[in-house]
XYZ file of C-alpha atoms in Angstrom:
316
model
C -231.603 106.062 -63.370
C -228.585 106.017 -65.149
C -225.108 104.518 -65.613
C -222.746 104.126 -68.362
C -225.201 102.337 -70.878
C -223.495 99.356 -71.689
C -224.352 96.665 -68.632
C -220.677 95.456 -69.450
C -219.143 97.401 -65.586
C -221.480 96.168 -62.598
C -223.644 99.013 -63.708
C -226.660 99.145 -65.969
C -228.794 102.042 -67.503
C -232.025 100.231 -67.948
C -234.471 98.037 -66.396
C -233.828 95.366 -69.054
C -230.266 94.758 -68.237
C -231.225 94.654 -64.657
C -233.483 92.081 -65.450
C -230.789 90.034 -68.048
C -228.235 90.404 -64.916
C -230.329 88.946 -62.371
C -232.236 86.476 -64.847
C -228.770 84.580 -65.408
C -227.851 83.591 -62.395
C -229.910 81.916 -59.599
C -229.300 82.031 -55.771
C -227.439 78.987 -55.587
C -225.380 79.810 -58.400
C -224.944 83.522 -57.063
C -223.461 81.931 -53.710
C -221.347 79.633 -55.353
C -219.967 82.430 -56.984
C -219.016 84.888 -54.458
C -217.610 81.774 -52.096
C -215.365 80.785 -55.040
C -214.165 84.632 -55.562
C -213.805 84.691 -51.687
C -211.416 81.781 -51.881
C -209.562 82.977 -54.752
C -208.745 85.991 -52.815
C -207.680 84.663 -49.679
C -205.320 81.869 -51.625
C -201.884 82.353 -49.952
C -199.243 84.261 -52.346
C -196.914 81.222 -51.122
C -198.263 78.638 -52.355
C -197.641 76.393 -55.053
C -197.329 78.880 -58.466
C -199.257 79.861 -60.969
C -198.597 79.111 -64.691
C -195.779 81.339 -66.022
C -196.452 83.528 -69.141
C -193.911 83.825 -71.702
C -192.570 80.248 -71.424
C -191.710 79.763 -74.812
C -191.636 76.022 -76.751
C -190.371 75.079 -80.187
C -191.790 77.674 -82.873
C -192.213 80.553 -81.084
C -195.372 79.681 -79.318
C -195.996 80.370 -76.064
C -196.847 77.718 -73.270
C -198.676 77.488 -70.085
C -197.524 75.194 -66.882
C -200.252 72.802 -66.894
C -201.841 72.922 -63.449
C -203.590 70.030 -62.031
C -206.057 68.558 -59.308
C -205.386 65.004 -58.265
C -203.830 64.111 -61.760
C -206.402 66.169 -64.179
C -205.151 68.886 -65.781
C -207.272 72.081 -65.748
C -206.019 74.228 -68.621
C -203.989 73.050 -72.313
C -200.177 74.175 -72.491
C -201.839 76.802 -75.035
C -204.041 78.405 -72.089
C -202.667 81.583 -70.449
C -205.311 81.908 -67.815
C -205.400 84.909 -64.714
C -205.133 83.244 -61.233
C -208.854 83.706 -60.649
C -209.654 81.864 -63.904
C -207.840 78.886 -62.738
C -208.416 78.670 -58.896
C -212.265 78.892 -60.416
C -211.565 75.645 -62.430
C -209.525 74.391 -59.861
C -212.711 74.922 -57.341
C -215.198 73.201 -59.674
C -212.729 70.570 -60.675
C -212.428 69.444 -56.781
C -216.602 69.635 -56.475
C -216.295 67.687 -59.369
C -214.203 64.858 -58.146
C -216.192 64.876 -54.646
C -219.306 63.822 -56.485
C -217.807 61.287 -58.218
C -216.513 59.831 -55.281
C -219.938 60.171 -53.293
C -221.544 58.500 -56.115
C -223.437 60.860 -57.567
C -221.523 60.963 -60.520
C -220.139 58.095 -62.781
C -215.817 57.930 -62.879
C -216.928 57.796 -66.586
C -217.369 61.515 -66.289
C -214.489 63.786 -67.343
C -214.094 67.801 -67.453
C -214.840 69.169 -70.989
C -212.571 71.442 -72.886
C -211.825 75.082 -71.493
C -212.842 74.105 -68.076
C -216.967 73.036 -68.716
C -218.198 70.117 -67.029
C -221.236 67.992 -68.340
C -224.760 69.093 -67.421
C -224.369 65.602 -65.349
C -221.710 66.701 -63.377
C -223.452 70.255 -62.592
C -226.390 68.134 -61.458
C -224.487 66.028 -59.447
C -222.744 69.101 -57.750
C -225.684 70.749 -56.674
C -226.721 67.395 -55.085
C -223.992 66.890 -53.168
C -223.676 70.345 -51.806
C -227.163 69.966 -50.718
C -226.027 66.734 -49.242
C -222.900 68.606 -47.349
C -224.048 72.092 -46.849
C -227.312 71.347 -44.922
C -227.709 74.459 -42.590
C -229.997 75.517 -40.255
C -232.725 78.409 -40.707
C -231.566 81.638 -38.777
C -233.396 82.452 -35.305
C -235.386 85.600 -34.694
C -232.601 86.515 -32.978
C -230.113 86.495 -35.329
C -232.372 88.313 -37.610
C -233.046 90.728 -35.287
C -229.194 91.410 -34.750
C -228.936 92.135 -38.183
C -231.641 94.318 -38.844
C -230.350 96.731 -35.982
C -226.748 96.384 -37.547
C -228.098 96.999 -41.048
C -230.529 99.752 -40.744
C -230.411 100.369 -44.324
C -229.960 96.996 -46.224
C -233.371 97.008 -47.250
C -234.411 100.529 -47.284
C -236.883 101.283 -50.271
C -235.887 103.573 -52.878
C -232.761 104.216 -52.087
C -230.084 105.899 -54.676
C -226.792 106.552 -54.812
C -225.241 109.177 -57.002
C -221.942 107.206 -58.250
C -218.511 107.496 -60.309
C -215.977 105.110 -60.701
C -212.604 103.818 -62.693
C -212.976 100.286 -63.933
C -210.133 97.845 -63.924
C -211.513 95.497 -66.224
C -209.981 91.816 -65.698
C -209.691 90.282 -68.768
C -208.549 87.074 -70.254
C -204.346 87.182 -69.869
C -204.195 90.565 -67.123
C -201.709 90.097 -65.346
C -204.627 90.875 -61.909
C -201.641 90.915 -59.614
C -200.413 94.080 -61.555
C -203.760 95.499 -61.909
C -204.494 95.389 -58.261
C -201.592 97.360 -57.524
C -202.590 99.933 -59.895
C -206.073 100.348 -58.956
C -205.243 100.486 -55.037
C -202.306 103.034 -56.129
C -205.357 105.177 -57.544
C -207.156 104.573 -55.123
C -204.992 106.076 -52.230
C -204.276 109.142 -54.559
C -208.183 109.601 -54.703
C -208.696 109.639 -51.499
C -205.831 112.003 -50.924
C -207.663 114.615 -53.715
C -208.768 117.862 -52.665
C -209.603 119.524 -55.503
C -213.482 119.003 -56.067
C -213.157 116.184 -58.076
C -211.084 117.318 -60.805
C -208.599 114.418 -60.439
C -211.137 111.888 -60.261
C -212.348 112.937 -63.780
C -208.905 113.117 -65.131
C -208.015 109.438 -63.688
C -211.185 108.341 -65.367
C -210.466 109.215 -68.277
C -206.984 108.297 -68.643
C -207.347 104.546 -67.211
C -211.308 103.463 -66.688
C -212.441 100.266 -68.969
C -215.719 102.112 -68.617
C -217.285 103.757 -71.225
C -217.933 106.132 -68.035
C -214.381 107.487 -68.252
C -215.067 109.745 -70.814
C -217.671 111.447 -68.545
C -215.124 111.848 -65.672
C -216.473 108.317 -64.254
C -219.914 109.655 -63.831
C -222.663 107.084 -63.230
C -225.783 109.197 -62.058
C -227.981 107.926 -59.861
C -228.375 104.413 -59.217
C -230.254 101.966 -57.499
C -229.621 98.430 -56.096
C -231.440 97.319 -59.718
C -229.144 99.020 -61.678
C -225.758 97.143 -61.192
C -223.969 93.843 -60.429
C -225.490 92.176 -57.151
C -222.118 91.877 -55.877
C -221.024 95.294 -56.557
C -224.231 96.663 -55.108
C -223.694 94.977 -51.901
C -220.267 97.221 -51.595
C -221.922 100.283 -52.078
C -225.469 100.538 -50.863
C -226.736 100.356 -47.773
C -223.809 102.529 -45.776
C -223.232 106.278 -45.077
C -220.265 106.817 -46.387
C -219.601 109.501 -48.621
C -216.439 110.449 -50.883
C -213.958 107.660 -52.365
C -214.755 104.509 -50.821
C -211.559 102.662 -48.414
C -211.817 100.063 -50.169
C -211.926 98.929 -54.265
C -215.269 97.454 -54.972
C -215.193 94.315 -56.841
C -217.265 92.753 -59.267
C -217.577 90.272 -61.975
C -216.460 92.700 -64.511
C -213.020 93.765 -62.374
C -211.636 96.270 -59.903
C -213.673 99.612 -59.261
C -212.379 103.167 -57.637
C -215.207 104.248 -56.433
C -217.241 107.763 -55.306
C -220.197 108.314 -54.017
C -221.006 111.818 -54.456
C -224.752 111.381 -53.002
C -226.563 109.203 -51.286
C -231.012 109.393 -51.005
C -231.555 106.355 -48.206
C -235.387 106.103 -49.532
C -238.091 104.988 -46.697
C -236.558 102.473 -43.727
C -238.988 99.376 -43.379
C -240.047 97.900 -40.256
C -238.325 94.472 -39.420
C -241.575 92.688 -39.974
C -241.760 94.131 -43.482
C -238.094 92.572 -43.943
C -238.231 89.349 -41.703
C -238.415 87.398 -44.499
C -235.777 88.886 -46.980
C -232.901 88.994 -43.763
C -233.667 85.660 -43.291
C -232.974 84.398 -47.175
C -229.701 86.830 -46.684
C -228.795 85.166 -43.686
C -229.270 81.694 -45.256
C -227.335 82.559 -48.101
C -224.142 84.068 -45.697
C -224.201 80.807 -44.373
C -224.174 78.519 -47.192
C -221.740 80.870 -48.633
C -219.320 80.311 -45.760
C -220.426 76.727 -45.312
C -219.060 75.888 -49.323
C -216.047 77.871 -48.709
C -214.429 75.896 -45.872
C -215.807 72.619 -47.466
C -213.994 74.036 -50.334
C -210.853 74.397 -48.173
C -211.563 71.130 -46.660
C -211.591 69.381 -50.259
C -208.163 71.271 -51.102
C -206.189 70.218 -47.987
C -207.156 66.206 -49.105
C -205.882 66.902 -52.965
C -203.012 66.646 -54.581
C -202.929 70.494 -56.407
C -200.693 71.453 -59.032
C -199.631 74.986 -60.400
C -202.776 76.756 -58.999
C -202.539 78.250 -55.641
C -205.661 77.631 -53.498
C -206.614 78.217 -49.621
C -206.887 74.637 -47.981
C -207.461 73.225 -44.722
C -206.333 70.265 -42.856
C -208.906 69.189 -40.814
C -212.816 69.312 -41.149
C -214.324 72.850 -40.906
C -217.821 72.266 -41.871
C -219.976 71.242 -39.189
């Protein structure tokens, strides 16, 4: 096992930051997660804008457009957030207001500073998405179908031998410009034939990772080792070389190589019934909050964030 040794890319060096990384967030709040990122990135370019940075006000400072859902604001004029940053406020804020208005929350309740709600609110979220997101289990068949179109998901032992550039996003990137960047490198990458010289050299020059200085070098890795959702991206596939596609993760964009793979020992689908099925269930609800998501959108009134909304019911 390796890594860079800091837990601080989607990669970890020891067991014990595994452990911290999959300790903090439970499955429910893993799902909400990934659906939230998955509507941030499908928000329409179009839509209505993002706060402006550099807006200037009296003094010298600078100020934010206040964006909005229904009427509450969702960052102070002194808040230069990303676009993720806000469509995620902008996502809870709506889950917010749709438990007040089931009544699982009093209209007493209001967001806190900086985008936290009240442990009442959280409560009352989870309730109603119980309440809205009630799925069915997956058939055998399903399971089946997924086992024959995974081989590997759940293979035991499996490694991959890894480098990567990091594209950290951090509080005021601009992510729109970082994107571009990152999938710039990333074509150039792919276009290297030169033994992985250029990799190294990009590494270096522009990783966030303490990595870079090692020409991106990770080692070997296993699922354990890094951030669920940048695991998912790598393992459980063939592919070798730079990856089609940037890998992202909590901690930002990722250029990524696999220089090795070890698949480990292929269990039975009896041995893995169990564990498809919880994946299955959590595709679902993932998908499920999503389009309620959506759904919630298309019936508010949002300002200066753009978000992905539908007009009609999509949740079944």
């Amino acid at each position: 096992m390796s890594g860079c040794g800091t837990g601080s890319c989607g990669c970890s060096s020891s067991e014990n930051s595994a452990a911290a990384t999959a300790s903090t967030l439970t499955p429910t709040q893993t799902a909400a997660y990934e659906a939230l990122v998955a509507t941030m990135a499908d928000a329409p370019q179009q839509a209505t804008q993002a706060p402006q940075a550099g807006a200037t006000g009296g003094m010298g400072s600078v100020v934010a457009e206040v964006a909005r859902v229904n009427g509450v604001a969702l960052n102070a004029p002194h808040e230069l957030l990303d676009e993720e940053a806000l469509r995620q406020r902008a996502c809870t804020e709506l889950l917010r207001q749709a438990a007040q208005q089931a009544g699982l929350l009093p209209a007493s309740d209001v967001p806190g500073v900086e985008g936290a709600i009240s442990v009442q609110a959280s409560n009352a979220i989870e309730q109603l998405l119980e309440r809205e997101l009630d799925l069915p289990d997956p058939s055998e068949e399903a399971c089946r179908r997924y086992h024959d179109a995974h081989p590997a998901a759940h293979a035991q032992g499996e490694r991959a031998q890894l480098r990567h550039v990091l594209f950290a996003v951090t509080p005021g990137v601009d992510v729109k410009q970082l994107r571009l960047r990152a999938e710039a490198l990333l074509i150039e990458l792919r276009c290297a034939d030169d033994g992985g010289a250029q990799f190294a050299k990009a590494a270096a020059q522009w990783s966030n990772c303490p990595s870079g200085q090692q020409g991106g070098d990770l080692g070997w890795l296993t699922r354990a080792d890094c951030a669920p959702e940048f695991a998912r991206e790598v393992f459980g596939g063939a592919e070798i070389g730079v990856l089609a596609r940037l890998v992202h993760s909590r901690f930002g964009l990722h250029v990524v190589e696999v220089v090795a793979r070890d698949p480990g020992q292929q269990p039975s689908f009896e041995e893995v019934r169990q564990a498809i099925a919880l994946t299955l269930r959590q595709q679902a609800w993932v998908n499920a909050l999503r389009q309620y998501l959506q759904l919630l959108a298309g019936a508010a009134a949002v300002e200066g964030v753009a978000l992905d909304a539908a007009e009609s019911p999509l949740v079944q």
